[in-house]
Amino acid sequence: DHVALPRRIGAATGGVSTALFHAPSAGAPGPTAEGARHVSFFAVRGKALGARPEAVAALAELMEEVALTPRLDSRERVLEIAREQHARVEAGLRSQGNALGASRIASTVSLDGWVSDQTGGLAYAEAARRIRDAAEAPEAWPGLLRQLQDLHRRIVASGDVVINLTGDEGVVAAAEEPLVARLAAAFGTRADGGALVG
């Protein structure tokens, strides 16, 4: 429920949000070299209300729910989000014209520039419009839903999960084992030192 979930997040945590990070892969060839590689991270971030184990557990449960069980089949909600995102991007076009033009030029000379354009430049603005149009058109909705479900499956099925805990030493020590075990099980990855960055 897109009304109840934000209320639960507000009542039990200091917030849950998502972000996309990307950068050239360590040790990859130069930005224009053939075989250049890029690493992207889809991040779910949150803040527990205090160091109590139940506060950390509540945050972990909500992060798991947000990441693993999105209601992608709710056309009404997808359409609402698509319209909001398109409006936000269109407003940015008027105030960030020079930066977007530079992003488009950079997309032709480096992999990093291309990824930046796809995730925040003119290519992203064009994609936001196409997604909004597809969500609005009943005949296009099934295809958009399949794309969203496929993207979600690819993100979750990757098994590459990094859990970054920040806090006092005692807080991190108390939260590390249950949080890492829960999220590692949810994402089907390992729950050892390789899954945790402290």
PDB file of N, CA, C and O in Angstrom, residues 82 85-93 100-101 103-105 107 114 116-135 144 147:
ATOM      1  N   ALA A  82       5.672   7.793 -12.673  1.00  0.00           N
ATOM      2  CA  ALA A  82       6.212   8.162 -13.983  1.00  0.00           C
ATOM      3  C   ALA A  82       5.902   9.610 -14.313  1.00  0.00           C
ATOM      4  O   ALA A  82       6.756  10.335 -14.847  1.00  0.00           O
ATOM      5  N   GLN A  85       8.108  11.867 -12.053  1.00  0.00           N
ATOM      6  CA  GLN A  85       9.503  11.861 -12.487  1.00  0.00           C
ATOM      7  C   GLN A  85       9.676  12.640 -13.784  1.00  0.00           C
ATOM      8  O   GLN A  85      10.627  13.399 -13.942  1.00  0.00           O
ATOM      9  N   HIS A  86       8.748  12.463 -14.717  1.00  0.00           N
ATOM     10  CA  HIS A  86       8.831  13.188 -15.989  1.00  0.00           C
ATOM     11  C   HIS A  86       8.740  14.693 -15.753  1.00  0.00           C
ATOM     12  O   HIS A  86       9.504  15.469 -16.334  1.00  0.00           O
ATOM     13  N   ALA A  87       7.822  15.124 -14.883  1.00  0.00           N
ATOM     14  CA  ALA A  87       7.679  16.548 -14.577  1.00  0.00           C
ATOM     15  C   ALA A  87       8.951  17.099 -13.943  1.00  0.00           C
ATOM     16  O   ALA A  87       9.410  18.203 -14.270  1.00  0.00           O
ATOM     17  N   ARG A  88       9.567  16.319 -13.041  1.00  0.00           N
ATOM     18  CA  ARG A  88      10.800  16.745 -12.379  1.00  0.00           C
ATOM     19  C   ARG A  88      11.927  16.901 -13.403  1.00  0.00           C
ATOM     20  O   ARG A  88      12.678  17.885 -13.383  1.00  0.00           O
ATOM     21  N   VAL A  89      12.028  15.935 -14.313  1.00  0.00           N
ATOM     22  CA  VAL A  89      13.082  15.978 -15.334  1.00  0.00           C
ATOM     23  C   VAL A  89      12.856  17.141 -16.292  1.00  0.00           C
ATOM     24  O   VAL A  89      13.795  17.868 -16.636  1.00  0.00           O
ATOM     25  N   GLU A  90      11.615  17.342 -16.716  1.00  0.00           N
ATOM     26  CA  GLU A  90      11.309  18.446 -17.632  1.00  0.00           C
ATOM     27  C   GLU A  90      11.634  19.799 -17.001  1.00  0.00           C
ATOM     28  O   GLU A  90      12.148  20.697 -17.674  1.00  0.00           O
ATOM     29  N   ALA A  91      11.341  19.953 -15.723  1.00  0.00           N
ATOM     30  CA  ALA A  91      11.674  21.206 -15.028  1.00  0.00           C
ATOM     31  C   ALA A  91      13.177  21.421 -15.011  1.00  0.00           C
ATOM     32  O   ALA A  91      13.665  22.546 -15.159  1.00  0.00           O
ATOM     33  N   GLY A  92      13.928  20.335 -14.840  1.00  0.00           N
ATOM     34  CA  GLY A  92      15.386  20.437 -14.832  1.00  0.00           C
ATOM     35  C   GLY A  92      15.965  20.806 -16.182  1.00  0.00           C
ATOM     36  O   GLY A  92      17.024  21.434 -16.260  1.00  0.00           O
ATOM     37  N   LEU A  93      15.276  20.442 -17.272  1.00  0.00           N
ATOM     38  CA  LEU A  93      15.782  20.762 -18.609  1.00  0.00           C
ATOM     39  C   LEU A  93      15.917  22.268 -18.805  1.00  0.00           C
ATOM     40  O   LEU A  93      16.848  22.741 -19.441  1.00  0.00           O
ATOM     41  N   LEU A 100      23.253  19.599 -19.350  1.00  0.00           N
ATOM     42  CA  LEU A 100      22.707  18.472 -20.104  1.00  0.00           C
ATOM     43  C   LEU A 100      23.346  18.373 -21.486  1.00  0.00           C
ATOM     44  O   LEU A 100      23.596  17.275 -21.979  1.00  0.00           O
ATOM     45  N   GLY A 101      23.618  19.524 -22.096  1.00  0.00           N
ATOM     46  CA  GLY A 101      24.309  19.515 -23.384  1.00  0.00           C
ATOM     47  C   GLY A 101      25.710  18.933 -23.249  1.00  0.00           C
ATOM     48  O   GLY A 101      26.151  18.121 -24.082  1.00  0.00           O
ATOM     49  N   SER A 103      26.638  16.840 -20.974  1.00  0.00           N
ATOM     50  CA  SER A 103      26.466  15.413 -20.702  1.00  0.00           C
ATOM     51  C   SER A 103      26.255  14.645 -22.006  1.00  0.00           C
ATOM     52  O   SER A 103      26.813  13.562 -22.197  1.00  0.00           O
ATOM     53  N   ARG A 104      25.478  15.214 -22.928  1.00  0.00           N
ATOM     54  CA  ARG A 104      25.240  14.534 -24.202  1.00  0.00           C
ATOM     55  C   ARG A 104      26.532  14.436 -25.016  1.00  0.00           C
ATOM     56  O   ARG A 104      26.828  13.400 -25.621  1.00  0.00           O
ATOM     57  N   ILE A 105      27.326  15.502 -25.013  1.00  0.00           N
ATOM     58  CA  ILE A 105      28.604  15.463 -25.734  1.00  0.00           C
ATOM     59  C   ILE A 105      29.530  14.422 -25.104  1.00  0.00           C
ATOM     60  O   ILE A 105      30.160  13.624 -25.796  1.00  0.00           O
ATOM     61  N   SER A 107      28.753  11.822 -23.637  1.00  0.00           N
ATOM     62  CA  SER A 107      28.266  10.464 -23.885  1.00  0.00           C
ATOM     63  C   SER A 107      28.823   9.874 -25.174  1.00  0.00           C
ATOM     64  O   SER A 107      28.802   8.665 -25.362  1.00  0.00           O
ATOM     65  N   TRP A 114      28.552   8.197 -21.292  1.00  0.00           N
ATOM     66  CA  TRP A 114      27.349   7.550 -21.804  1.00  0.00           C
ATOM     67  C   TRP A 114      26.443   7.114 -20.657  1.00  0.00           C
ATOM     68  O   TRP A 114      25.227   7.338 -20.685  1.00  0.00           O
ATOM     69  N   SER A 116      26.355   8.341 -17.627  1.00  0.00           N
ATOM     70  CA  SER A 116      25.807   9.545 -16.993  1.00  0.00           C
ATOM     71  C   SER A 116      24.630  10.105 -17.781  1.00  0.00           C
ATOM     72  O   SER A 116      23.632  10.545 -17.203  1.00  0.00           O
ATOM     73  N   ASP A 117      24.738  10.085 -19.105  1.00  0.00           N
ATOM     74  CA  ASP A 117      23.640  10.578 -19.944  1.00  0.00           C
ATOM     75  C   ASP A 117      22.414   9.676 -19.814  1.00  0.00           C
ATOM     76  O   ASP A 117      21.279  10.157 -19.757  1.00  0.00           O
ATOM     77  N   GLN A 118      22.642   8.364 -19.733  1.00  0.00           N
ATOM     78  CA  GLN A 118      21.526   7.424 -19.618  1.00  0.00           C
ATOM     79  C   GLN A 118      20.814   7.535 -18.270  1.00  0.00           C
ATOM     80  O   GLN A 118      19.618   7.268 -18.168  1.00  0.00           O
ATOM     81  N   THR A 119      21.547   7.922 -17.230  1.00  0.00           N
ATOM     82  CA  THR A 119      20.980   7.929 -15.880  1.00  0.00           C
ATOM     83  C   THR A 119      20.657   9.313 -15.342  1.00  0.00           C
ATOM     84  O   THR A 119      20.139   9.428 -14.228  1.00  0.00           O
ATOM     85  N   GLY A 120      20.968  10.366 -16.108  1.00  0.00           N
ATOM     86  CA  GLY A 120      20.662  11.700 -15.600  1.00  0.00           C
ATOM     87  C   GLY A 120      20.749  12.801 -16.628  1.00  0.00           C
ATOM     88  O   GLY A 120      20.567  13.969 -16.291  1.00  0.00           O
ATOM     89  N   GLY A 121      20.992  12.468 -17.877  1.00  0.00           N
ATOM     90  CA  GLY A 121      21.128  13.477 -18.923  1.00  0.00           C
ATOM     91  C   GLY A 121      19.925  13.511 -19.847  1.00  0.00           C
ATOM     92  O   GLY A 121      18.805  13.150 -19.470  1.00  0.00           O
ATOM     93  N   LEU A 122      20.160  13.940 -21.093  1.00  0.00           N
ATOM     94  CA  LEU A 122      19.078  14.038 -22.068  1.00  0.00           C
ATOM     95  C   LEU A 122      18.482  12.667 -22.395  1.00  0.00           C
ATOM     96  O   LEU A 122      17.272  12.548 -22.593  1.00  0.00           O
ATOM     97  N   ALA A 123      19.329  11.636 -22.452  1.00  0.00           N
ATOM     98  CA  ALA A 123      18.811  10.298 -22.718  1.00  0.00           C
ATOM     99  C   ALA A 123      17.845   9.877 -21.605  1.00  0.00           C
ATOM    100  O   ALA A 123      16.820   9.239 -21.857  1.00  0.00           O
ATOM    101  N   TYR A 124      18.168  10.258 -20.365  1.00  0.00           N
ATOM    102  CA  TYR A 124      17.288   9.948 -19.243  1.00  0.00           C
ATOM    103  C   TYR A 124      15.968  10.699 -19.371  1.00  0.00           C
ATOM    104  O   TYR A 124      14.894  10.146 -19.105  1.00  0.00           O
ATOM    105  N   ALA A 125      16.036  11.967 -19.796  1.00  0.00           N
ATOM    106  CA  ALA A 125      14.816  12.761 -19.989  1.00  0.00           C
ATOM    107  C   ALA A 125      13.930  12.122 -21.052  1.00  0.00           C
ATOM    108  O   ALA A 125      12.700  12.054 -20.903  1.00  0.00           O
ATOM    109  N   GLU A 126      14.539  11.651 -22.126  1.00  0.00           N
ATOM    110  CA  GLU A 126      13.780  10.991 -23.189  1.00  0.00           C
ATOM    111  C   GLU A 126      13.158   9.689 -22.685  1.00  0.00           C
ATOM    112  O   GLU A 126      12.009   9.367 -23.003  1.00  0.00           O
ATOM    113  N   ALA A 127      13.916   8.944 -21.888  1.00  0.00           N
ATOM    114  CA  ALA A 127      13.392   7.698 -21.327  1.00  0.00           C
ATOM    115  C   ALA A 127      12.244   7.963 -20.364  1.00  0.00           C
ATOM    116  O   ALA A 127      11.253   7.220 -20.352  1.00  0.00           O
ATOM    117  N   ALA A 128      12.358   9.024 -19.559  1.00  0.00           N
ATOM    118  CA  ALA A 128      11.283   9.366 -18.624  1.00  0.00           C
ATOM    119  C   ALA A 128       9.992   9.666 -19.375  1.00  0.00           C
ATOM    120  O   ALA A 128       8.902   9.270 -18.948  1.00  0.00           O
ATOM    121  N   ARG A 129      10.107  10.348 -20.511  1.00  0.00           N
ATOM    122  CA  ARG A 129       8.926  10.640 -21.332  1.00  0.00           C
ATOM    123  C   ARG A 129       8.339   9.350 -21.909  1.00  0.00           C
ATOM    124  O   ARG A 129       7.126   9.139 -21.873  1.00  0.00           O
ATOM    125  N   ARG A 130       9.210   8.451 -22.419  1.00  0.00           N
ATOM    126  CA  ARG A 130       8.721   7.196 -22.997  1.00  0.00           C
ATOM    127  C   ARG A 130       8.042   6.327 -21.938  1.00  0.00           C
ATOM    128  O   ARG A 130       7.005   5.702 -22.213  1.00  0.00           O
ATOM    129  N   ILE A 131       8.603   6.288 -20.735  1.00  0.00           N
ATOM    130  CA  ILE A 131       8.001   5.492 -19.660  1.00  0.00           C
ATOM    131  C   ILE A 131       6.637   6.068 -19.278  1.00  0.00           C
ATOM    132  O   ILE A 131       5.662   5.332 -19.113  1.00  0.00           O
ATOM    133  N   ARG A 132       6.555   7.387 -19.170  1.00  0.00           N
ATOM    134  CA  ARG A 132       5.263   8.013 -18.851  1.00  0.00           C
ATOM    135  C   ARG A 132       4.237   7.696 -19.926  1.00  0.00           C
ATOM    136  O   ARG A 132       3.106   7.311 -19.643  1.00  0.00           O
ATOM    137  N   ASP A 133       4.634   7.833 -21.196  1.00  0.00           N
ATOM    138  CA  ASP A 133       3.711   7.563 -22.304  1.00  0.00           C
ATOM    139  C   ASP A 133       3.251   6.108 -22.300  1.00  0.00           C
ATOM    140  O   ASP A 133       2.080   5.821 -22.535  1.00  0.00           O
ATOM    141  N   ALA A 134       4.178   5.182 -22.017  1.00  0.00           N
ATOM    142  CA  ALA A 134       3.820   3.763 -21.990  1.00  0.00           C
ATOM    143  C   ALA A 134       2.891   3.449 -20.826  1.00  0.00           C
ATOM    144  O   ALA A 134       1.964   2.644 -20.961  1.00  0.00           O
ATOM    145  N   ALA A 135       3.112   4.096 -19.692  1.00  0.00           N
ATOM    146  CA  ALA A 135       2.240   3.867 -18.536  1.00  0.00           C
ATOM    147  C   ALA A 135       0.843   4.424 -18.784  1.00  0.00           C
ATOM    148  O   ALA A 135      -0.149   3.876 -18.284  1.00  0.00           O
ATOM    149  N   LEU A 144       5.575  -2.471 -20.761  1.00  0.00           N
ATOM    150  CA  LEU A 144       6.313  -1.724 -19.740  1.00  0.00           C
ATOM    151  C   LEU A 144       6.407  -2.535 -18.456  1.00  0.00           C
ATOM    152  O   LEU A 144       7.472  -2.592 -17.830  1.00  0.00           O
ATOM    153  N   GLN A 147       9.103  -5.078 -18.732  1.00  0.00           N
ATOM    154  CA  GLN A 147      10.432  -4.459 -18.633  1.00  0.00           C
ATOM    155  C   GLN A 147      10.777  -4.136 -17.183  1.00  0.00           C
ATOM    156  O   GLN A 147      11.904  -4.376 -16.738  1.00  0.00           O
TER     157      GLN A 147
END
